Amino acid sequence: MTLDNPSAEADLLVIGAGAAGMTAALVAAHEGLRVVLCEATQQVGGTSATSAGTLWIPGNPHGVAAGHGDTVEAARTYLDALIGEPDRDGRRECFLRGGPDMLRYLEARTAVKFASAGMHPDYLPHLPGAAVSGRAVSPLPFDGRLLGADFARVRPPLAEFMVLGGMMVGKADIAALVGRYRSWQAFGHSARLLLRHAGDRLSHPRGTRWVMGNALVGRLLHGLRSADVDLRFGWRLRALEAEDGRVVGARLETQGRSCLLRTRLGVVLATGGVGHDAALRHSMAPHGPTMLALAAEAVRGEGLCTGRAIGAAMTGLARPFLWQPVSLVHRKDGSTGLFPHLFLDRAKPGLIAVDGQGRRFVDEAASYHHFVEGMARAGAVPAHLVCSTAFIRRYGLGAIPPGTRDLRPWLERRMLVVAPTLQTLAQALGLPARALADTVQRHDHHTRQGEDPDFHKGASVFDRFNGDPVHAPNPCVGPVGPGPYAAMKVWPGDAASSAGLATDVDGRVLDAQGNAIGGLYACGNDAGSVFQGHYPGPGATLGPGMTQAYRIALHARARAPSDTRD
């Protein structure tokens, strides 16, 4: 299949090289299918590359082997309580049963390897069936040098998630670097990271030790190359081609030219969901222009739009997005970006979040999704994270790393407000000064006993997991204390779209009558979330997305004629 022969057929055509699309292509190739994977940009990974790379897979083999005691049955109980509706279409059950199978398949046949994330609590641990450990898996670190010339084909992490001009760090790395002089173990870990990075920069534009989302994407790309998958860069989806009610190919644009690529078994939509498509965002965004998108810039909703154009139904519109609070980043080079406030600051003692009236409105240590839901309920859009400058030195704040003493660069870039008193801070933020002072006074009074009677910060195992383990008696609760004071504005940001094309248990796209559209599949954020807009735990997009991609590949392979399979 080439530009000179656009009508030639592949067995399976996958559109979009994020984690889900790459998984569908990789599994299909290992099942003996001829696969073409088209990516609109010049790099693989999409939004997956800048994520934590975690997968939420209940009952996964790594958690079981580690003795964490998690079961699919317990996860079913948890999801039933979380979602509050029966599993009418069976997709939830297929995810629960298929997730461990997907992991075993990839690890047995490819370079995609995982390890149990250990203790990584579900986001609503008070619900029946919730787990503290065992459900999350993380990709093993990957050596980017193994990709050779494809090193630059992997979308790099957010600049603010790298240090020293391109060294990737995970949660354990951050703890070691910040506490490098507190123990020999932390010092040794930090020294190894720095020595490796120094050597990397002699021959590479950034570090070659990849963790989190980059490790996952790097491993998937390594697998695709090893399987000789036809991977095409700069091919953007424009329309689906249907004949007699069945999708038989797709029209894509590349190098300014429109080409029809045909397929015998089907087209897999994995373009990343809503992303930055203005019309889709306008119709779904509950916060209007105040809601910001964390999706990769190239995600523009083509999968959803082309699917709907041939009669595909949408689902999940009641809860269309999964949330993260974000602050605006103004970089030294003049570029701008978004920084997701995941766990490094909000859960720590000495920080509060206030609304436009200077009042607290939520447990600051709640998961990112539930924190933003709290913002929406209170009308706190935007909200302000308030702390002391001493807090920033100890824990950091947003893109400002721990240990920062000179805040002038952040002030000059309008990312932070600093004031000597709460009254002057309130004036600078446009908040009622008396209300802000009263809020801090009440908060600090109760925190001296390690309590938060208003929002119970630090009461759950999830809160405490992200707090400061050496701070007692409550790792999440401590006084804001004396000034100078600082504040950073945060906005609702969508980490992913939950609304998407309606699909069945095999990933086939459905029409408005619930009938499968022949030859059309969807996975990742192009498919409506199996959790219906709820967020059960870490990796709740990648886990189901890759599981559905795996099922799609197996379904397509089962439909292949005998001359196609081998």
Coordinates of N, CA, C and O in Angstrom, one line a residue, residues 347-501:
A347 N -1.6 17.7 48.3 CA -1.8 16.8 49.4 C -0.9 17.1 50.6 O -1.0 16.5 51.7
K348 N 0.0 18.0 50.4 CA 1.0 18.3 51.5 C 0.5 19.2 52.5 O -0.4 20.1 52.3
P349 N 1.0 19.1 53.8 CA 0.6 20.0 54.9 C 1.0 21.4 54.7 O 2.2 21.7 54.3
G350 N 0.1 22.4 54.9 CA 0.4 23.8 54.8 C -0.1 24.4 53.6 O 0.1 25.6 53.3
L351 N -0.9 23.7 52.7 CA -1.5 24.3 51.5 C -3.0 24.2 51.6 O -3.6 23.2 52.0
I352 N -3.7 25.3 51.2 CA -5.2 25.2 51.1 C -5.6 25.7 49.8 O -4.8 26.4 49.1
A353 N -6.8 25.4 49.3 CA -7.4 25.9 48.1 C -8.6 26.7 48.5 O -9.4 26.3 49.3
V354 N -8.7 27.9 47.9 CA -9.8 28.8 48.2 C -10.5 29.2 46.9 O -9.9 29.2 45.8
D355 N -11.8 29.5 47.1 CA -12.6 30.0 45.9 C -12.5 31.5 45.8 O -11.7 32.2 46.4
G356 N -13.4 32.1 45.0 CA -13.3 33.5 44.7 C -13.8 34.3 45.9 O -13.6 35.6 45.9
Q357 N -14.3 33.7 46.9 CA -14.7 34.4 48.2 C -13.7 34.2 49.3 O -13.9 34.6 50.4
G358 N -12.5 33.5 49.0 CA -11.5 33.3 50.0 C -11.8 32.2 50.9 O -11.2 32.1 52.0
R359 N -12.7 31.3 50.5 CA -13.1 30.2 51.4 C -12.7 28.8 50.8 O -12.6 28.6 49.6
R360 N -12.3 27.9 51.7 CA -12.0 26.6 51.3 C -13.3 25.9 50.8 O -14.4 26.2 51.2
F361 N -13.1 24.9 49.9 CA -14.3 24.3 49.3 C -14.2 22.8 49.0 O -15.1 22.2 48.6
V362 N -13.0 22.2 49.3 CA -12.8 20.8 49.0 C -11.6 20.3 49.8 O -10.8 21.1 50.4
D363 N -11.6 19.0 49.9 CA -10.4 18.3 50.5 C -9.3 18.5 49.4 O -9.3 17.9 48.3
E364 N -8.2 19.2 49.7 CA -7.2 19.5 48.7 C -6.4 18.3 48.3 O -5.8 18.3 47.2
A365 N -6.4 17.3 49.1 CA -5.7 16.0 48.8 C -6.5 15.0 48.0 O -6.0 14.0 47.7
A366 N -7.7 15.4 47.7 CA -8.5 14.5 46.9 C -7.8 14.2 45.5 O -7.0 15.0 45.1
S367 N -8.2 13.2 44.8 CA -7.7 12.9 43.5 C -7.9 14.1 42.6 O -8.8 14.9 42.8
Y368 N -7.1 14.2 41.6 CA -7.2 15.4 40.7 C -8.6 15.5 40.1 O -9.1 16.6 39.9
H369 N -9.2 14.3 39.7 CA -10.5 14.3 39.1 C -11.5 14.9 40.1 O -12.4 15.7 39.8
H370 N -11.5 14.4 41.4 CA -12.5 14.8 42.4 C -12.2 16.2 42.9 O -13.1 16.8 43.3
F371 N -11.0 16.6 42.9 CA -10.7 18.0 43.2 C -11.4 18.9 42.2 O -12.0 19.9 42.6
V372 N -11.3 18.7 40.9 CA -11.9 19.5 40.0 C -13.5 19.4 40.1 O -14.2 20.4 39.9
E373 N -14.0 18.2 40.4 CA -15.4 18.1 40.6 C -15.8 19.1 41.8 O -16.9 19.7 41.7
G374 N -15.0 19.1 42.8 CA -15.2 20.1 43.9 C -15.2 21.5 43.4 O -16.0 22.3 43.9
M375 N -14.3 21.9 42.5 CA -14.2 23.2 42.0 C -15.6 23.5 41.3 O -16.1 24.6 41.4
A376 N -16.1 22.5 40.5 CA -17.3 22.8 39.8 C -18.5 22.9 40.7 O -19.3 23.8 40.5
R377 N -18.6 22.1 41.7 CA -19.7 22.2 42.7 C -19.7 23.6 43.4 O -20.8 24.1 43.6
A378 N -18.5 24.1 43.7 CA -18.4 25.3 44.5 C -18.4 26.5 43.6 O -18.4 27.7 44.1
G379 N -18.3 26.3 42.3 CA -18.2 27.5 41.4 C -16.8 28.1 41.5 O -16.6 29.3 41.2
A380 N -15.8 27.4 42.0 CA -14.5 27.9 42.2 C -13.6 27.8 41.0 O -12.7 27.0 40.9
V381 N -14.0 28.5 39.9 CA -13.3 28.4 38.7 C -12.9 29.9 38.2 O -13.8 30.6 37.8
P382 N -11.6 30.2 38.4 CA -10.5 29.4 38.9 C -10.5 29.4 40.4 O -11.2 30.1 41.1
A383 N -9.6 28.5 40.9 CA -9.3 28.5 42.4 C -7.9 28.9 42.6 O -7.1 29.0 41.7
H384 N -7.6 29.2 43.9 CA -6.3 29.6 44.3 C -5.7 28.7 45.3 O -6.3 28.3 46.3
L385 N -4.5 28.2 45.0 CA -3.7 27.4 45.9 C -2.9 28.4 46.8 O -2.1 29.1 46.2
V386 N -3.1 28.4 48.1 CA -2.5 29.3 49.0 C -1.6 28.6 49.9 O -2.0 27.6 50.5
C387 N -0.4 29.1 50.1 CA 0.6 28.6 51.0 C 1.6 29.6 51.4 O 1.5 30.8 51.0
S388 N 2.6 29.3 52.2 CA 3.7 30.2 52.5 C 4.9 29.9 51.5 O 4.9 28.9 50.8
T389 N 5.8 30.9 51.4 CA 7.0 30.7 50.6 C 7.8 29.6 51.2 O 8.6 28.9 50.4
A390 N 7.8 29.4 52.5 CA 8.5 28.2 53.1 C 8.0 26.9 52.6 O 8.7 26.0 52.4
F391 N 6.6 26.8 52.4 CA 6.1 25.6 51.8 C 6.7 25.3 50.4 O 7.0 24.2 50.1
I392 N 6.8 26.3 49.6 CA 7.4 26.1 48.3 C 8.8 25.6 48.4 O 9.2 24.7 47.6
R393 N 9.6 26.2 49.3 CA 11.0 25.7 49.4 C 11.0 24.2 49.8 O 11.8 23.5 49.3
R394 N 10.0 23.8 50.6 CA 10.0 22.4 51.0 C 9.4 21.4 50.0 O 9.9 20.4 49.7
Y395 N 8.3 21.8 49.4 CA 7.5 20.9 48.6 C 7.4 21.3 47.1 O 7.0 20.5 46.3
G396 N 7.7 22.5 46.8 CA 7.4 23.0 45.5 C 5.9 23.4 45.3 O 5.1 23.1 46.2
L397 N 5.6 24.0 44.2 CA 4.2 24.4 43.9 C 4.0 24.4 42.4 O 4.7 25.3 41.7
G398 N 3.2 23.5 41.9 CA 3.1 23.5 40.4 C 4.4 23.2 39.8 O 5.1 22.3 40.1
A399 N 4.7 24.0 38.8 CA 6.0 23.8 38.0 C 7.2 24.3 38.8 O 8.3 24.1 38.3
I400 N 7.0 25.0 40.0 CA 8.1 25.4 40.8 C 8.7 24.2 41.6 O 7.9 23.7 42.4
P401 N 9.9 23.8 41.4 CA 10.4 22.6 42.0 C 10.7 22.8 43.5 O 10.9 24.0 43.9
P402 N 10.7 21.8 44.3 CA 11.1 21.9 45.7 C 12.5 22.4 45.8 O 13.4 22.2 44.9
G403 N 12.8 23.2 46.8 CA 14.1 23.8 47.0 C 14.3 25.1 46.5 O 15.3 25.8 46.7
T404 N 13.3 25.7 45.8 CA 13.3 27.0 45.1 C 13.3 28.1 46.2 O 12.3 28.1 47.0
R405 N 14.3 28.9 46.2 CA 14.3 30.1 47.1 C 14.0 31.4 46.4 O 13.4 32.3 47.0
D406 N 14.6 31.5 45.2 CA 14.4 32.8 44.5 C 13.1 32.6 43.6 O 13.1 31.9 42.6
L407 N 12.1 33.3 44.0 CA 10.8 33.2 43.3 C 10.6 34.3 42.2 O 9.6 34.3 41.5
R408 N 11.6 35.1 42.1 CA 11.5 36.2 41.1 C 11.2 35.8 39.7 O 10.3 36.4 39.0
P409 N 11.8 34.7 39.2 CA 11.5 34.3 37.8 C 10.0 33.9 37.6 O 9.5 34.2 36.6
W410 N 9.5 33.3 38.6 CA 8.1 32.9 38.5 C 7.1 34.1 38.7 O 6.0 34.1 38.1
L411 N 7.5 35.1 39.5 CA 6.7 36.3 39.6 C 6.8 37.0 38.3 O 5.7 37.6 37.8
E412 N 8.0 37.1 37.7 CA 8.1 37.9 36.4 C 7.3 37.2 35.3 O 6.8 37.9 34.4
R413 N 7.1 35.9 35.4 CA 6.3 35.2 34.3 C 4.9 35.1 34.7 O 4.1 34.4 34.0
R414 N 4.5 35.8 35.8 CA 3.1 35.9 36.2 C 2.5 34.5 36.5 O 1.3 34.3 36.2
M415 N 3.3 33.7 37.0 CA 2.8 32.3 37.4 C 2.5 32.2 38.9 O 1.9 31.2 39.3
L416 N 2.8 33.3 39.6 CA 2.8 33.2 41.1 C 2.5 34.6 41.6 O 3.0 35.6 41.0
V417 N 1.8 34.7 42.7 CA 1.6 36.0 43.5 C 2.2 35.8 44.8 O 1.9 34.8 45.5
V418 N 3.0 36.7 45.3 CA 3.7 36.6 46.6 C 3.4 37.9 47.3 O 3.4 39.0 46.7
A419 N 3.0 37.8 48.6 CA 2.8 39.0 49.4 C 3.2 38.8 50.9 O 3.2 37.7 51.3
P420 N 3.6 39.9 51.6 CA 4.0 39.7 52.9 C 3.0 39.3 53.9 O 3.2 38.7 55.0
T421 N 1.7 39.7 53.7 CA 0.6 39.4 54.6 C -0.6 38.9 53.8 O -0.7 39.0 52.6
L422 N -1.5 38.3 54.6 CA -2.7 37.7 54.0 C -3.5 38.8 53.4 O -4.2 38.7 52.4
Q423 N -3.6 40.0 54.0 CA -4.4 41.1 53.5 C -3.9 41.6 52.2 O -4.6 41.8 51.2
T424 N -2.5 41.7 52.0 CA -2.0 42.2 50.8 C -2.1 41.1 49.7 O -2.3 41.4 48.5
L425 N -2.0 39.8 50.1 CA -2.2 38.7 49.2 C -3.7 38.7 48.6 O -3.9 38.6 47.4
A426 N -4.6 38.9 49.5 CA -6.0 39.0 49.1 C -6.3 40.1 48.2 O -7.0 40.0 47.2
Q427 N -5.7 41.3 48.5 CA -5.8 42.4 47.5 C -5.3 42.1 46.2 O -5.9 42.5 45.1
A428 N -4.1 41.5 46.1 CA -3.5 41.2 44.8 C -4.3 40.2 44.1 O -4.4 40.2 42.8
L429 N -5.0 39.3 44.8 CA -5.8 38.2 44.1 C -7.3 38.7 43.8 O -8.0 38.0 43.1
G430 N -7.7 39.8 44.4 CA -9.1 40.2 44.3 C -10.0 39.5 45.2 O -11.2 39.3 44.8
L431 N -9.5 39.0 46.3 CA -10.4 38.2 47.2 C -10.7 39.1 48.5 O -10.0 40.0 48.8
P432 N -11.8 38.8 49.1 CA -12.2 39.5 50.4 C -11.1 39.2 51.4 O -10.9 38.0 51.8
A433 N -10.4 40.2 51.9 CA -9.3 40.0 52.8 C -9.7 39.4 54.1 O -9.1 38.5 54.7
R434 N -10.9 39.9 54.7 CA -11.3 39.3 56.0 C -11.6 37.8 55.9 O -11.3 37.0 56.7
A435 N -12.3 37.5 54.8 CA -12.7 36.1 54.6 C -11.4 35.2 54.4 O -11.4 34.1 55.0
L436 N -10.4 35.6 53.7 CA -9.2 34.8 53.5 C -8.5 34.7 54.9 O -8.1 33.6 55.2
A437 N -8.4 35.7 55.6 CA -7.8 35.7 56.9 C -8.5 34.7 57.9 O -7.9 33.9 58.6
D438 N -9.8 34.8 57.9 CA -10.6 33.9 58.7 C -10.4 32.4 58.3 O -10.4 31.5 59.1
T439 N -10.4 32.2 57.0 CA -10.2 30.8 56.5 C -8.9 30.3 57.0 O -8.8 29.1 57.4
V440 N -7.8 31.0 56.8 CA -6.5 30.6 57.2 C -6.4 30.4 58.8 O -5.9 29.4 59.3
Q441 N -7.0 31.3 59.5 CA -7.0 31.2 61.0 C -7.8 29.9 61.4 O -7.3 29.2 62.3
R442 N -8.9 29.6 60.8 CA -9.7 28.4 61.2 C -8.9 27.2 60.8 O -8.8 26.2 61.6
H443 N -8.4 27.2 59.6 CA -7.6 26.0 59.2 C -6.4 25.8 60.1 O -6.2 24.6 60.5
D444 N -5.7 26.8 60.4 CA -4.5 26.6 61.2 C -4.8 26.2 62.6 O -4.0 25.4 63.2
H445 N -5.9 26.7 63.1 CA -6.3 26.3 64.5 C -6.5 24.8 64.6 O -6.0 24.2 65.6
H446 N -7.2 24.2 63.7 CA -7.5 22.8 63.8 C -6.3 21.9 63.4 O -6.1 20.8 63.9
T447 N -5.4 22.5 62.5 CA -4.3 21.6 62.0 C -3.3 21.4 63.1 O -2.5 20.5 63.0
R448 N -3.3 22.2 64.1 CA -2.3 22.0 65.2 C -2.6 20.7 65.9 O -1.7 20.1 66.6
Q449 N -3.9 20.2 65.8 CA -4.2 18.9 66.4 C -4.2 17.8 65.2 O -4.7 16.7 65.5
G450 N -3.8 18.2 64.0 CA -3.8 17.3 62.9 C -5.2 17.0 62.4 O -5.4 15.9 61.8
E451 N -6.1 17.9 62.5 CA -7.5 17.7 62.1 C -7.9 18.7 61.0 O -7.3 19.7 60.9
D452 N -8.9 18.2 60.3 CA -9.6 19.1 59.3 C -11.1 18.8 59.4 O -11.6 18.0 58.6
P453 N -11.8 19.3 60.3 CA -13.2 19.0 60.5 C -14.1 19.4 59.3 O -15.2 18.9 59.1
D454 N -13.6 20.4 58.5 CA -14.4 20.9 57.4 C -14.4 20.0 56.2 O -15.5 19.7 55.6
F455 N -13.2 19.5 55.8 CA -13.2 18.7 54.6 C -12.4 17.4 54.8 O -12.2 16.6 53.8
H456 N -11.9 17.1 56.0 CA -11.3 15.8 56.3 C -10.1 15.5 55.5 O -9.9 14.3 55.1
K457 N -9.3 16.5 55.2 CA -8.0 16.3 54.5 C -7.1 15.3 55.3 O -6.9 15.6 56.5
G458 N -6.6 14.3 54.7 CA -5.8 13.4 55.3 C -6.5 12.2 56.0 O -5.8 11.4 56.7
A459 N -7.8 12.2 55.9 CA -8.6 11.1 56.6 C -8.5 9.8 55.9 O -8.7 8.8 56.5
S460 N -8.3 9.9 54.6 CA -8.4 8.6 53.8 C -7.0 8.1 53.5 O -6.0 8.9 53.5
V461 N -6.9 6.8 53.2 CA -5.6 6.3 52.8 C -5.0 6.9 51.5 O -3.8 7.0 51.4
F462 N -5.9 7.2 50.6 CA -5.5 7.9 49.4 C -4.8 9.2 49.7 O -3.7 9.5 49.2
D463 N -5.5 10.0 50.5 CA -4.9 11.3 50.9 C -3.5 11.1 51.5 O -2.5 11.8 51.1
R464 N -3.4 10.2 52.5 CA -2.1 10.1 53.2 C -1.0 9.5 52.3 O 0.2 9.8 52.5
F465 N -1.4 8.8 51.3 CA -0.4 8.2 50.3 C 0.4 9.3 49.7 O 1.6 9.1 49.4
N466 N -0.2 10.4 49.4 CA 0.4 11.5 48.7 C 0.9 12.6 49.7 O 1.4 13.7 49.2
G467 N 0.7 12.5 50.9 CA 1.1 13.5 51.9 C 2.6 13.4 52.2 O 3.4 12.7 51.5
D468 N 3.0 14.0 53.3 CA 4.4 14.0 53.7 C 4.5 13.0 54.8 O 4.1 13.2 55.9
P469 N 5.2 11.8 54.6 CA 5.2 10.7 55.5 C 5.9 11.1 56.8 O 5.7 10.4 57.8
V470 N 6.8 12.1 56.8 CA 7.5 12.4 58.1 C 6.8 13.5 58.9 O 7.2 13.9 59.9
H471 N 5.6 14.0 58.4 CA 4.9 15.0 59.1 C 3.8 14.3 59.9 O 3.0 13.6 59.4
A472 N 3.8 14.6 61.2 CA 2.8 14.0 62.1 C 2.0 15.1 62.8 O 2.4 16.2 62.9
P473 N 0.8 14.7 63.3 CA 0.2 13.3 63.2 C -0.5 13.0 61.9 O -0.9 11.9 61.7
N474 N -0.8 14.1 61.1 CA -1.5 13.9 59.9 C -0.6 14.3 58.7 O -0.2 15.5 58.6
P475 N -0.2 13.4 57.8 CA 0.8 13.8 56.8 C 0.3 14.8 55.7 O 1.0 15.3 54.9
C476 N -1.0 15.1 55.8 CA -1.6 16.1 54.8 C -2.0 17.4 55.5 O -2.4 18.3 54.7
V477 N -2.0 17.5 56.8 CA -2.5 18.7 57.5 C -1.5 19.3 58.3 O -0.8 18.7 59.1
G478 N -1.3 20.6 58.1 CA -0.4 21.5 58.8 C -0.7 22.9 58.6 O -1.4 23.3 57.6
P479 N -0.3 23.8 59.5 CA -0.7 25.2 59.4 C -0.1 25.9 58.1 O 1.0 25.5 57.7
V480 N -0.8 26.8 57.5 CA -0.2 27.7 56.5 C 0.9 28.5 57.1 O 2.0 28.7 56.5
G481 N 0.7 28.9 58.4 CA 1.8 29.5 59.1 C 2.0 31.0 58.8 O 1.2 31.6 58.1
P482 N 3.2 31.5 59.2 CA 3.5 32.9 58.9 C 3.9 33.1 57.5 O 4.3 32.2 56.8
G483 N 3.8 34.4 57.1 CA 4.2 34.8 55.7 C 5.7 34.8 55.6 O 6.5 34.5 56.5
P484 N 6.2 35.3 54.4 CA 5.4 35.7 53.2 C 4.5 34.6 52.7 O 4.8 33.4 52.8
Y485 N 3.5 35.0 52.0 CA 2.5 34.1 51.5 C 2.6 34.0 49.9 O 3.0 35.0 49.3
A486 N 2.1 32.9 49.4 CA 2.1 32.8 47.9 C 0.8 32.2 47.5 O 0.1 31.5 48.2
A487 N 0.4 32.4 46.2 CA -0.8 31.9 45.7 C -0.6 31.6 44.2 O 0.1 32.3 43.5
M488 N -1.2 30.5 43.7 CA -1.1 30.1 42.3 C -2.5 29.8 41.9 O -3.3 29.0 42.6
K489 N -2.9 30.3 40.7 CA -4.3 30.0 40.2 C -4.3 28.7 39.4 O -3.4 28.4 38.7
V490 N -5.4 27.9 39.7 CA -5.6 26.7 39.0 C -6.9 26.7 38.3 O -7.9 27.2 38.8
W491 N -7.0 26.0 37.2 CA -8.2 25.9 36.3 C -8.6 24.4 36.1 O -7.7 23.5 36.2
P492 N -9.8 24.2 35.7 CA -10.2 22.8 35.3 C -9.5 22.5 34.0 O -9.6 23.2 33.1
G493 N -8.9 21.3 34.0 CA -8.3 20.8 32.7 C -8.8 19.4 32.5 O -8.9 18.6 33.4
D494 N -9.1 19.1 31.2 CA -9.5 17.7 31.0 C -8.3 16.9 30.6 O -7.5 17.2 29.7
A495 N -8.1 15.8 31.4 CA -7.0 14.9 31.2 C -7.3 14.0 30.0 O -6.4 13.5 29.3
A496 N -8.6 13.7 29.8 CA -9.0 12.9 28.7 C -10.5 13.1 28.5 O -11.2 13.5 29.5
S497 N -11.0 12.8 27.4 CA -12.5 12.8 27.2 C -13.0 11.4 27.6 O -12.5 10.4 27.3
S498 N -14.1 11.4 28.4 CA -14.8 10.2 28.7 C -15.9 9.9 27.7 O -16.2 8.7 27.4
A499 N -16.6 10.9 27.2 CA -17.6 10.7 26.2 C -16.8 10.3 24.9 O -15.7 10.7 24.6
G500 N -17.5 9.4 24.1 CA -16.9 8.9 22.9 C -17.8 8.1 22.1 O -19.0 8.1 22.4
L501 N -17.4 7.4 21.1 CA -18.2 6.6 20.3 C -18.7 5.4 21.0 O -17.9 4.8 21.8

